[in-house]
Short mmCIF file of C-alpha atoms and ligand atoms in Angstrom, two decimals:
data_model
loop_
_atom_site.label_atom_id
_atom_site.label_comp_id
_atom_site.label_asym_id
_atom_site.label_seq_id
_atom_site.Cartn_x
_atom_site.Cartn_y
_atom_site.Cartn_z
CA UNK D 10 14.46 -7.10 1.90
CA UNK D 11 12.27 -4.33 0.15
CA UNK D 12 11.10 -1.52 2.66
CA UNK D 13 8.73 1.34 2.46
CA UNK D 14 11.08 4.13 4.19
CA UNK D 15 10.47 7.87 4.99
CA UNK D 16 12.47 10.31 3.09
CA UNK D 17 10.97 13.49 3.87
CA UNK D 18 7.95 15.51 3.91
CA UNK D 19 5.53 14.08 1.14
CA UNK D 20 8.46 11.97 -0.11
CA UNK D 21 8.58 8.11 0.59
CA UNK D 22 10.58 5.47 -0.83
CA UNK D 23 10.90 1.74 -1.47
CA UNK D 24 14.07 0.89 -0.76
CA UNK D 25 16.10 -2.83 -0.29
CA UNK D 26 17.47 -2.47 3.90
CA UNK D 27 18.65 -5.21 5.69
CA UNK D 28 16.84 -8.06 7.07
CA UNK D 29 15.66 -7.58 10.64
CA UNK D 30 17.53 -10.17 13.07
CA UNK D 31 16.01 -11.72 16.56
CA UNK D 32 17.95 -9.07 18.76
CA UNK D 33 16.09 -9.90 22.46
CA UNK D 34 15.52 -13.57 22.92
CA UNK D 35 11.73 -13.21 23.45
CA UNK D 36 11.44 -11.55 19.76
CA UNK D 37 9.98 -13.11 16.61
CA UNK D 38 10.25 -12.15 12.72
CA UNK D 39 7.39 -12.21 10.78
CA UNK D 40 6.95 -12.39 6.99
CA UNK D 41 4.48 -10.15 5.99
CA UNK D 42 2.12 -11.19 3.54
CA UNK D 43 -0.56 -7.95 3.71
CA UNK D 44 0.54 -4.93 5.29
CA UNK D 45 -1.60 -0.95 4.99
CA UNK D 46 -1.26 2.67 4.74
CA UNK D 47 -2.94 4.59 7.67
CA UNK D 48 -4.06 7.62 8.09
CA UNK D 49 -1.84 8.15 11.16
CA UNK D 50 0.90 7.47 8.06
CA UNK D 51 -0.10 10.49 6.50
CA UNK D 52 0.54 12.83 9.46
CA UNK D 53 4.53 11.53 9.07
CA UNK D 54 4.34 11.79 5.55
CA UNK D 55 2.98 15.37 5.58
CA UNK D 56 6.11 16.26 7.74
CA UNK D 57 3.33 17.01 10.92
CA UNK D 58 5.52 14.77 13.94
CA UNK D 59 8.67 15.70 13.53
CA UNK D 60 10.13 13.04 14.88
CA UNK D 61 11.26 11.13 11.88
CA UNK D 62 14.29 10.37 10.36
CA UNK D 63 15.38 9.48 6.39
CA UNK D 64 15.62 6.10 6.10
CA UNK D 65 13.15 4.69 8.90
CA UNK D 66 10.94 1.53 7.55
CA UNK D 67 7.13 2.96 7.92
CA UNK D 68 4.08 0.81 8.28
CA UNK D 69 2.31 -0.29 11.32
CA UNK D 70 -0.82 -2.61 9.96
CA UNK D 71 0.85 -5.54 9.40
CA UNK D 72 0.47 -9.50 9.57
CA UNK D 73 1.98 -12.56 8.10
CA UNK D 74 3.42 -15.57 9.46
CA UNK D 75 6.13 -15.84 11.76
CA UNK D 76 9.27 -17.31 10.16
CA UNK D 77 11.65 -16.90 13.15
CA UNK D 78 11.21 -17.19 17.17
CA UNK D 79 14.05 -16.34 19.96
CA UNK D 80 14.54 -19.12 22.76
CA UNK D 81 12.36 -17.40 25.03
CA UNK D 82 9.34 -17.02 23.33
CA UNK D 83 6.62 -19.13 25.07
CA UNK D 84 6.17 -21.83 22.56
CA UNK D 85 2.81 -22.87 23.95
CA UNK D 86 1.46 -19.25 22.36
CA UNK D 87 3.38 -18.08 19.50
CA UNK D 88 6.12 -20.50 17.56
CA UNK D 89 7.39 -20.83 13.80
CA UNK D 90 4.86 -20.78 11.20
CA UNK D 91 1.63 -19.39 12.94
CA UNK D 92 -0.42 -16.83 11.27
CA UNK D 93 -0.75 -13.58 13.00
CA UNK D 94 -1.65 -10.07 13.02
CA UNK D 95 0.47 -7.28 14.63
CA UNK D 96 -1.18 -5.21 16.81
CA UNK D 97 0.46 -1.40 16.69
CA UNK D 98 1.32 -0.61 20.27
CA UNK D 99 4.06 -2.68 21.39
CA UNK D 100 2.73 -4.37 25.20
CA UNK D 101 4.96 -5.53 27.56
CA UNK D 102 1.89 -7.22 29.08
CA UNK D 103 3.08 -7.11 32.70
CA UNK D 104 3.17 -3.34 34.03
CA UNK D 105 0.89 -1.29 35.72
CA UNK D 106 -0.49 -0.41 32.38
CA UNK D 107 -0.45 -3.29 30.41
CA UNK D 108 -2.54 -5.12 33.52
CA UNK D 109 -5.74 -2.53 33.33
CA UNK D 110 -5.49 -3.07 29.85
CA UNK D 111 -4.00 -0.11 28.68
CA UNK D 112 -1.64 -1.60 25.95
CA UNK D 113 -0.81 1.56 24.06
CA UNK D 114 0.25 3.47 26.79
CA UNK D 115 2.72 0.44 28.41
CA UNK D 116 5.67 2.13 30.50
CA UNK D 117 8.27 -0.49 28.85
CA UNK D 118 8.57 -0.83 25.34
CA UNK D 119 9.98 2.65 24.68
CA UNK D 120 13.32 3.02 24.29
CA UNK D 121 13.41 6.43 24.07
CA UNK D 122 11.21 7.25 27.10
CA UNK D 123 13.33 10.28 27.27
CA UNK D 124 11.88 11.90 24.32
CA UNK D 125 8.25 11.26 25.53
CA UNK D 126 9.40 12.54 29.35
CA UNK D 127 10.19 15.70 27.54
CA UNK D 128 6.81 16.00 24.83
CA UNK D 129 3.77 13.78 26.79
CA UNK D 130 4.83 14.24 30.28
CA UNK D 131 4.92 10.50 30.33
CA UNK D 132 6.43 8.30 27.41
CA UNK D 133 4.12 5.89 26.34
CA UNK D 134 4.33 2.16 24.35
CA UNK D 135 7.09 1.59 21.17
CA UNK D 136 4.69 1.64 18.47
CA UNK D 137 6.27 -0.11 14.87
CA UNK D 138 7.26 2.56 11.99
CA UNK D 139 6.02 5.68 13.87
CA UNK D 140 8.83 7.74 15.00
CA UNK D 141 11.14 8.09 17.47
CA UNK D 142 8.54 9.52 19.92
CA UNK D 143 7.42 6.29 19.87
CA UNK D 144 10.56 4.18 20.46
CA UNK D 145 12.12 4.51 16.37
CA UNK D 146 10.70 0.92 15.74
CA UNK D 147 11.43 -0.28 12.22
CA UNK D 148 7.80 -0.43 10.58
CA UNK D 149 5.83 -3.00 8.81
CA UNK D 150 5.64 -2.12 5.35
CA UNK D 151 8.41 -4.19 4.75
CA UNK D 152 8.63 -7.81 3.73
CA UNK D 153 9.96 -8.78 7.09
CA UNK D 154 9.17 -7.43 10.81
CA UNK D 155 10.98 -7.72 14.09
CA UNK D 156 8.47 -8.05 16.92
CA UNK D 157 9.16 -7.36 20.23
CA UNK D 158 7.98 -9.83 23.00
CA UNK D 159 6.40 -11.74 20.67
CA UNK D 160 4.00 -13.81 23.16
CA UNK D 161 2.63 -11.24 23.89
CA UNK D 162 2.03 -9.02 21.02
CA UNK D 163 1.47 -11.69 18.17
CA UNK D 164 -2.23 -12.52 17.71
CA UNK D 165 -3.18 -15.64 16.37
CA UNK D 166 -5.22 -16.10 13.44
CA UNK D 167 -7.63 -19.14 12.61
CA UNK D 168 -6.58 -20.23 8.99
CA UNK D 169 -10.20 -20.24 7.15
CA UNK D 170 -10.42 -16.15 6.89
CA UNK D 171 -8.86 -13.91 4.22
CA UNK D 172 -6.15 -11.35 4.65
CA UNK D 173 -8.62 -8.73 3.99
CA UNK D 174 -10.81 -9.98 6.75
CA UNK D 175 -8.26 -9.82 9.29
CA UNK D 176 -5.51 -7.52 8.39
CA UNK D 177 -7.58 -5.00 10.08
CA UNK D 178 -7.67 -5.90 13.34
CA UNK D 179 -3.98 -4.61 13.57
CA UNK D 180 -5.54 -1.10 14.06
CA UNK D 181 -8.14 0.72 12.21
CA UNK D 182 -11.18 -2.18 13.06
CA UNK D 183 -10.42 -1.70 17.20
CA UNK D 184 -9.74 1.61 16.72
CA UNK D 185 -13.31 2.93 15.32
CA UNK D 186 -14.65 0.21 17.91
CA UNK D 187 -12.71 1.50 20.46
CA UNK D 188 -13.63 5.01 19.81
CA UNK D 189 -17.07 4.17 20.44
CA UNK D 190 -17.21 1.11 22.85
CA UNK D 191 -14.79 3.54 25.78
CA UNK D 192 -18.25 5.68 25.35
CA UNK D 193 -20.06 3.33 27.23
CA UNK D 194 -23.13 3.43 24.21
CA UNK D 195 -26.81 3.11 25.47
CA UNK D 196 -28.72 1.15 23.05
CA UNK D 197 -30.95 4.29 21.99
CA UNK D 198 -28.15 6.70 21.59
CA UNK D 199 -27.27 8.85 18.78
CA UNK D 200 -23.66 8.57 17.69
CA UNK D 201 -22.17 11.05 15.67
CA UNK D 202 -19.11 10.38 13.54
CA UNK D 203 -16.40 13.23 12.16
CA UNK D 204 -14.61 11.64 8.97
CA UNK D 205 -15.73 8.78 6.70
CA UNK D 206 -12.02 7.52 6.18
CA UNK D 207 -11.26 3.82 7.39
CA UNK D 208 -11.07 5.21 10.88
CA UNK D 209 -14.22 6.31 10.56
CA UNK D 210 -15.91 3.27 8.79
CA UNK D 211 -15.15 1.28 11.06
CA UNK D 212 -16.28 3.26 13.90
CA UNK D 213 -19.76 3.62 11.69
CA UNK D 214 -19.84 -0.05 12.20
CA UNK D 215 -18.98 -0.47 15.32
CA UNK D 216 -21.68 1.68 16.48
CA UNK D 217 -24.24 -0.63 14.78
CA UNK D 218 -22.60 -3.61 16.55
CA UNK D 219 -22.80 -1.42 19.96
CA UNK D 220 -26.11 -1.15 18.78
CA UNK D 221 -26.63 2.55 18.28
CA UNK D 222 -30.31 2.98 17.64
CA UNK D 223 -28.64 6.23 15.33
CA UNK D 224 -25.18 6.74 13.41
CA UNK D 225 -24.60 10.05 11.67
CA UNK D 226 -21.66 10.34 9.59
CA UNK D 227 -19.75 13.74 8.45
CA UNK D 228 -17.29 14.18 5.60
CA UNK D 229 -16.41 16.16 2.73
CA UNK D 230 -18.76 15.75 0.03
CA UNK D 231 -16.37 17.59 -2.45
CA UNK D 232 -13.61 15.41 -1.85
CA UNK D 233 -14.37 12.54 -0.70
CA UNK D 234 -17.99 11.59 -1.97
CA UNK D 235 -17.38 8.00 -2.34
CA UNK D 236 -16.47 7.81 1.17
CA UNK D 237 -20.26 9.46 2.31
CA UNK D 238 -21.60 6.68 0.47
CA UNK D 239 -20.07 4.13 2.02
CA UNK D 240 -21.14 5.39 5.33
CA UNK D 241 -24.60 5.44 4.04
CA UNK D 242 -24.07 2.21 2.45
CA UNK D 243 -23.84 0.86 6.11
CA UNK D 244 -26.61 2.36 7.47
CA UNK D 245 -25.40 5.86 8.31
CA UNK D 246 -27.32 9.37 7.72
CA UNK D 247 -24.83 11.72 6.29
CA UNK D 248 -23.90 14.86 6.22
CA UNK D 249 -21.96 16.55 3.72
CA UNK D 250 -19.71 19.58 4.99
CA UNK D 251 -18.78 21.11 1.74
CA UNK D 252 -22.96 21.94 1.71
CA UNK D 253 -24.67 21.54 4.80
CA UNK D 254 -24.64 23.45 8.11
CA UNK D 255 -23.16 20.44 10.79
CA UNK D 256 -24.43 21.81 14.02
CA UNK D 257 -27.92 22.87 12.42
CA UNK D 258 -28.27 19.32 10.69
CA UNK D 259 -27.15 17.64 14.12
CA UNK D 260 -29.47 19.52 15.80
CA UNK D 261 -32.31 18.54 13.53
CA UNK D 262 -31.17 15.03 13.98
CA UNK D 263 -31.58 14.66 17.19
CA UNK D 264 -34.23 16.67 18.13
CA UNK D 265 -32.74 19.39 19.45
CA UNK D 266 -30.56 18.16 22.03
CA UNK D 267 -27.42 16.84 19.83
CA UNK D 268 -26.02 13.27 19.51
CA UNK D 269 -25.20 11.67 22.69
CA UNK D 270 -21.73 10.22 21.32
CA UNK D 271 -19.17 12.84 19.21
CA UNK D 272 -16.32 10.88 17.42
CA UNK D 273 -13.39 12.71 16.32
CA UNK D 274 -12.19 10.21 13.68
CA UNK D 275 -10.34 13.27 11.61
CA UNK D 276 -7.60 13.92 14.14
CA UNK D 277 -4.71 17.28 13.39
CA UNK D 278 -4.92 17.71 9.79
CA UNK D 279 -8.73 18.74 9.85
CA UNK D 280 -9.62 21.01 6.79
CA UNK D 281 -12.82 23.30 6.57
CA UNK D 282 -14.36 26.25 4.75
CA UNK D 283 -15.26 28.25 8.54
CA UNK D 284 -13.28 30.96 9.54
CA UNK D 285 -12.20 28.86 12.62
CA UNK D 286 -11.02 26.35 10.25
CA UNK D 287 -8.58 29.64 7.96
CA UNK D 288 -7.03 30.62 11.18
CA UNK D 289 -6.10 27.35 11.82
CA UNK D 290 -4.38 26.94 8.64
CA UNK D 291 -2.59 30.60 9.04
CA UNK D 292 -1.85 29.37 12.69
CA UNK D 293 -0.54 26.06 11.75
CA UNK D 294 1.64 27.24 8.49
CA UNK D 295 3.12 30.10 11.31
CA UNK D 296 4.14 27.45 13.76
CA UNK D 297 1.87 29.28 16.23
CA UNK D 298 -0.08 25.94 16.19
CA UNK D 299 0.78 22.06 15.49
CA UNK D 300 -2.61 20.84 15.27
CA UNK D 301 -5.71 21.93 13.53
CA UNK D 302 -8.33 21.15 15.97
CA UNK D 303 -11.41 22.11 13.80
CA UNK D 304 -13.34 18.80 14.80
CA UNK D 305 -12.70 18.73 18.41
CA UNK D 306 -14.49 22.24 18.84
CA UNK D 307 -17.01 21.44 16.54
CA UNK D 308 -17.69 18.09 18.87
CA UNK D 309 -17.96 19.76 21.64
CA UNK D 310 -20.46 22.81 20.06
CA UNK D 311 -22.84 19.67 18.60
CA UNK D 312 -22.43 17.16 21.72
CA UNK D 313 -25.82 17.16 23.99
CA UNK D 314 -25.16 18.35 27.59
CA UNK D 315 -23.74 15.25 29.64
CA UNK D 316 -23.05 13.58 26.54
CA UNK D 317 -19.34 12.30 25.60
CA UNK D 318 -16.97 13.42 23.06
CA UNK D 319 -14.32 10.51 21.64
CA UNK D 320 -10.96 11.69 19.90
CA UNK D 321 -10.01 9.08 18.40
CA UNK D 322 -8.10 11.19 15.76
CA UNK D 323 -4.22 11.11 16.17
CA UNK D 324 -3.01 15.01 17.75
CA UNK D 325 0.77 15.78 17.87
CA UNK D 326 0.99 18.89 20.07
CA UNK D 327 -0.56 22.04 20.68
CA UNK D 328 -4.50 23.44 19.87
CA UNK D 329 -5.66 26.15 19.90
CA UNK D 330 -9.40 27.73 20.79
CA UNK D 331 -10.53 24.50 22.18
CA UNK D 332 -13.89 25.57 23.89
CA UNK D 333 -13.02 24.90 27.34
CA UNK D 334 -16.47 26.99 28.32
CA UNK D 335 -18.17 24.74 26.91
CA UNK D 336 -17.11 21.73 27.35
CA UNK D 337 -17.29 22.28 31.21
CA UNK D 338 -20.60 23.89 30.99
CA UNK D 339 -22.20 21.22 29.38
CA UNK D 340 -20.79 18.76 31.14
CA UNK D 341 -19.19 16.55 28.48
CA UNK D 342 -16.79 13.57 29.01
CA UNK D 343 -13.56 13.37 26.71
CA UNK D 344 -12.57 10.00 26.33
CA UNK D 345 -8.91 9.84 23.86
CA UNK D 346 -6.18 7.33 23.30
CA UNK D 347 -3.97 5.49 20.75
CA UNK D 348 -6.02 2.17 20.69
CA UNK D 349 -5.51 -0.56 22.95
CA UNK D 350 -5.42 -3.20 20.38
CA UNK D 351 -4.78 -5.71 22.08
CA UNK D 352 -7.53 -5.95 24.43
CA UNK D 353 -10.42 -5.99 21.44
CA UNK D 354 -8.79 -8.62 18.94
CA UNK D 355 -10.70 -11.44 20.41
CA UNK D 356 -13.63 -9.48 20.87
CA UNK D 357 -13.93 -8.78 17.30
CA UNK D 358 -12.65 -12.19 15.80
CA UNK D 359 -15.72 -13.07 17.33
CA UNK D 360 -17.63 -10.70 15.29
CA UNK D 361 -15.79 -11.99 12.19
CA UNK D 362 -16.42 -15.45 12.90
CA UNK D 363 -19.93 -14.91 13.37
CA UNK D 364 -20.27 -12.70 10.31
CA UNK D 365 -21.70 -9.70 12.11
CA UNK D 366 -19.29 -8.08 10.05
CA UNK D 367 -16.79 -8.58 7.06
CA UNK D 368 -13.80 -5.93 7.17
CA UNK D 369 -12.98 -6.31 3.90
CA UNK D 370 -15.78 -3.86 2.49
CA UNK D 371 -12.90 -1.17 3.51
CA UNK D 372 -10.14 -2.62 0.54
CA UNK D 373 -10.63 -0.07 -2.40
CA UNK D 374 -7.04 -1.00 -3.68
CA UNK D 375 -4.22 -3.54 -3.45
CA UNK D 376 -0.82 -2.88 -4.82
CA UNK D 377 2.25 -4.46 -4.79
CA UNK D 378 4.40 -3.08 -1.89
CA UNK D 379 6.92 -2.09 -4.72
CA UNK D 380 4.46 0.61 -5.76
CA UNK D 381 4.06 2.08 -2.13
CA UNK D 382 5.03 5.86 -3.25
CA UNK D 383 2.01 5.95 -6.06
CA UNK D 384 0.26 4.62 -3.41
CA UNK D 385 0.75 7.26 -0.54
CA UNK D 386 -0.37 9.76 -3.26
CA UNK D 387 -3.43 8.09 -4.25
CA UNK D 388 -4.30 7.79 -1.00
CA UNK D 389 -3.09 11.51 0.40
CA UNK D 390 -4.83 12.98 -2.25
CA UNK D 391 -7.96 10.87 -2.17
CA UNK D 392 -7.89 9.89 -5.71
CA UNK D 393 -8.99 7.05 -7.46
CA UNK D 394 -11.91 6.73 -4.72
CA UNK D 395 -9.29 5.57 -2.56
CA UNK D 396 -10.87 4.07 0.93
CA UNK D 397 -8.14 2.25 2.22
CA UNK D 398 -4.87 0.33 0.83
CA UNK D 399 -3.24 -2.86 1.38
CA UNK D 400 0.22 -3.14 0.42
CA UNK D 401 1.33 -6.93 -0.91
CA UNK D 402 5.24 -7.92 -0.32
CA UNK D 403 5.43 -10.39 -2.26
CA UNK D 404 3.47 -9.53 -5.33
N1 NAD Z 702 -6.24 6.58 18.13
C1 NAD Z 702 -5.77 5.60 17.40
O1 NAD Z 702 -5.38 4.56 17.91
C2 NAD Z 702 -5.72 5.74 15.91
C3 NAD Z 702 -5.48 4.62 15.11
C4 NAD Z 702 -5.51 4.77 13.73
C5 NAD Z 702 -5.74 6.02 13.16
N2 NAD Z 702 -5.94 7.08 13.99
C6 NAD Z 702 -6.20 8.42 13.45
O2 NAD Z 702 -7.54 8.49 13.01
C7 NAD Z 702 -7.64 9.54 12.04
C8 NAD Z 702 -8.37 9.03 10.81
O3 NAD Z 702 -7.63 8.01 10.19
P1 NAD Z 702 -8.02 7.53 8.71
O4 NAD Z 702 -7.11 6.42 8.35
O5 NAD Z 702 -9.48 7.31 8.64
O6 NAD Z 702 -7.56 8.85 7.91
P2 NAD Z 702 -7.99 9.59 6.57
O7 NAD Z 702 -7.06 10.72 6.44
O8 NAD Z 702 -8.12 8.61 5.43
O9 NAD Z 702 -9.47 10.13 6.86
C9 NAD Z 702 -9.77 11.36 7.46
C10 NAD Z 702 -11.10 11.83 6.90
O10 NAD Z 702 -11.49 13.02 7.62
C11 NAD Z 702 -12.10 13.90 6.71
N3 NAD Z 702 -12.15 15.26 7.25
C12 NAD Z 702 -11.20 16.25 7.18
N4 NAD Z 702 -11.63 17.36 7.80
C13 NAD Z 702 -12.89 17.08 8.27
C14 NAD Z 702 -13.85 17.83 9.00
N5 NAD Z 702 -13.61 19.10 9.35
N6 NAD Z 702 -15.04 17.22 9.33
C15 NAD Z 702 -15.29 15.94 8.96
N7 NAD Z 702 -14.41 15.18 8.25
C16 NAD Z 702 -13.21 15.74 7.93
C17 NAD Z 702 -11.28 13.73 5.43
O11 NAD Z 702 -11.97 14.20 4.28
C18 NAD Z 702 -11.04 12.22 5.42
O12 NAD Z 702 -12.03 11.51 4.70
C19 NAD Z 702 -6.20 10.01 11.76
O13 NAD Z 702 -5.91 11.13 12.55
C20 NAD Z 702 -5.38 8.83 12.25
O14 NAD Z 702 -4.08 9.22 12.63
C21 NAD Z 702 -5.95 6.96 15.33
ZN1 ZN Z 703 -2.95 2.82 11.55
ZN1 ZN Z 704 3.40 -2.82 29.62
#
């Protein structure tokens, strides 16, 4: 089968690899019929977790429809020929953590549990086509996917909605939900969001669902200005970076106090014209530094006092100048995680259903998974007005 694999920093490749095969009898294959680049993607591709190795299949935003089922998959949930989406974090469904709900941080689907003993303290769940931190799972940008305990981690799709519409839920649509829902929103609160990429769209939207009486969203008007308007295209007050002064604009916003919820929907690679923002480049390009933690200070500088600050943004290692004064001072809560996919798919097929939102608005491009590389640059280098993109196998 054709496979998007990793090469090497900023060098991908689509390559034919072998067809996955059921290995444990509760797996399933899939065939994927929409699969998407992440943002989370571009921290491997920029060479930032160094825990990948030439040749592994990348791609963790899949679905299709599942060709293949081993004996012990419950039949009664998942069999041959449903349509599904694939969440990212591989659940076990049973332990300690899968049972509170906590699917991305399950204690067995990580084969290399090792490797996170040694970097997280605690390993946490396999997650498809996103190192070997993370178990060395082959990903889903790829015509076909192995899935692990398939009863459990295959969502079932009702037949009547597009890809487009549903594709999503694999990540970035409970992600930027998540990011704000874990908050615990009040209906008049102010939520401030860092980064207008998918991540952050969806997180703009979410907040309206949550019903946020205010959403603020903050990008790079330089860069990205197509993004800003989409954010304002959903409701959201924006503020450009490249121009504006973000604490004095928050400030403004909210009458002085700052917004009640801070999303971090940026995550390591955070760029900026501040000085904090140069040393964390000179830092960073030193190895003094793994991640640039720009938007987590600048959070917790805007947040109100009590208020609660979401990073949502994928971190790797070690910050740097995180302002620990204030953050305790203040009194803010920091609420973090890979998403817990699983827990908000039927929550927001609901939404779906009912219309209260249609997650295509995010699809600036398709292309053919055979032209995967152009795509990584388009979408590293935010050209084209590139949003988000959705990679078809068998175009
Ligand atoms: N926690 C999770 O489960 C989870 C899931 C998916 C993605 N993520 C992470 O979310 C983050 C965003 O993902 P994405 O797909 O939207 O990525 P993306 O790279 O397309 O978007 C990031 C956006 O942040 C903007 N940005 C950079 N510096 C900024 C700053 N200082 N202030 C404000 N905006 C800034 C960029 O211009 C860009 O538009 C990534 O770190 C990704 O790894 C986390
Ligand atoms: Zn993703
Ligand atoms: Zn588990």
């Amino acid at each position: 089968m054709k496979a998007v694999t990793w090469c090497a920093p900023y060098k991908v490749s689509v390559e034919n690899v072998p067809d996955p095969k059921i290995i444990n009898r509760r797996d399933a294959i899939v065939r994927i019929t929409s699969t998407c680049i992440c943002g989370s993607d571009l921290h491997l591709y920029d060479g930032c977790i160094p825990f990948m190795k030439p040749g592994d299949v990348m791609g963790h935003e899949p679905m299709g429809v599942v060709e293949e089922v081993g004996p012990d998959v419950d039949k009664n949930k998942i069999k041959k020929g449903d349509r599904v989406v694939v969440p990212f974090p591989i659940a076990c469904g049973a332990c300690f953590f899968c049972q509170r709900g906590l699917t991305s941080c399950c204690d067995n689907t990580n084969p290399k549990a090792y490797l996170g003993d040694h970097v997280l303290g605690q390993p946490t769940a396999g997650i498809y086509g996103y190192s070997h931190l993370t178990g060395g799972f082959a990903g889903g940008q790829a015509q076909f996917l192995r899935t692990p305990l398939a009863d459990v981690n295959l969502q079932k799709l009702p037949e009547d909605l597009e890809d487009h519409q549903v594709v999503f839920l694999s990540d970035i649509f409970p992600t930027g939900y998540m990011a704000v829902q874990h908050c615990n929103p009040q209906p008049d609160d102010t939520v401030a969001i860092w980064g207008c990429g998918p991540v952050g769209q969806f997180a703009i939207r979410s907040a309206f669902l949550l019903k946020a009486a205010k959403v603020i969203a903050i990008d790079d008007g330089k860069r990205v200005p197509s993004r800003l308007k989409m954010a304002r295209d959903a409701g959201a007050i924006t503020i450009d970076f490249s121009e504006e002064y973000v604490y004095e604009r928050l400030l403004e916003l909210t009458g002085g106090i700052g917004p009640d919820i801070c999303v971090d929907a940026v995550g390591m690679e955070a760029h900026g014209y501040s000085p904090d923002a140069l040393y964390d480049k000179i830092k960073n390009l030193t190895m003094l530094e793994t991640d640039r933690p720009k938007v987590i200070r600048q959070a917790i500088h805007c947040c109100r006092k009590g208020g609660t600050v979401s990073i949502i943004g994928v971190y790797g290692g070690l910050s740097d100048k995180i302002p620990t004064g204030a953050l305790m001072n203040k009194g803010l809560t920091i609420k973090t995680g890979q998403c817990h996919v699983h827990r908000y798919v039927p929550e927001l097929l609901d939404h779906i259903r009912h219309r209260r939102i249609d997650p295509s608005f995010v699809v600036t491009h398709r292309l053919p998974l055979s032209q995967a590389v152009e795509g990584y640059k388009m979408f590293r280098f935010r050209q084209d007005e590139c949003v988000k993109i959705v990679l078809d196998p068998a175009a």
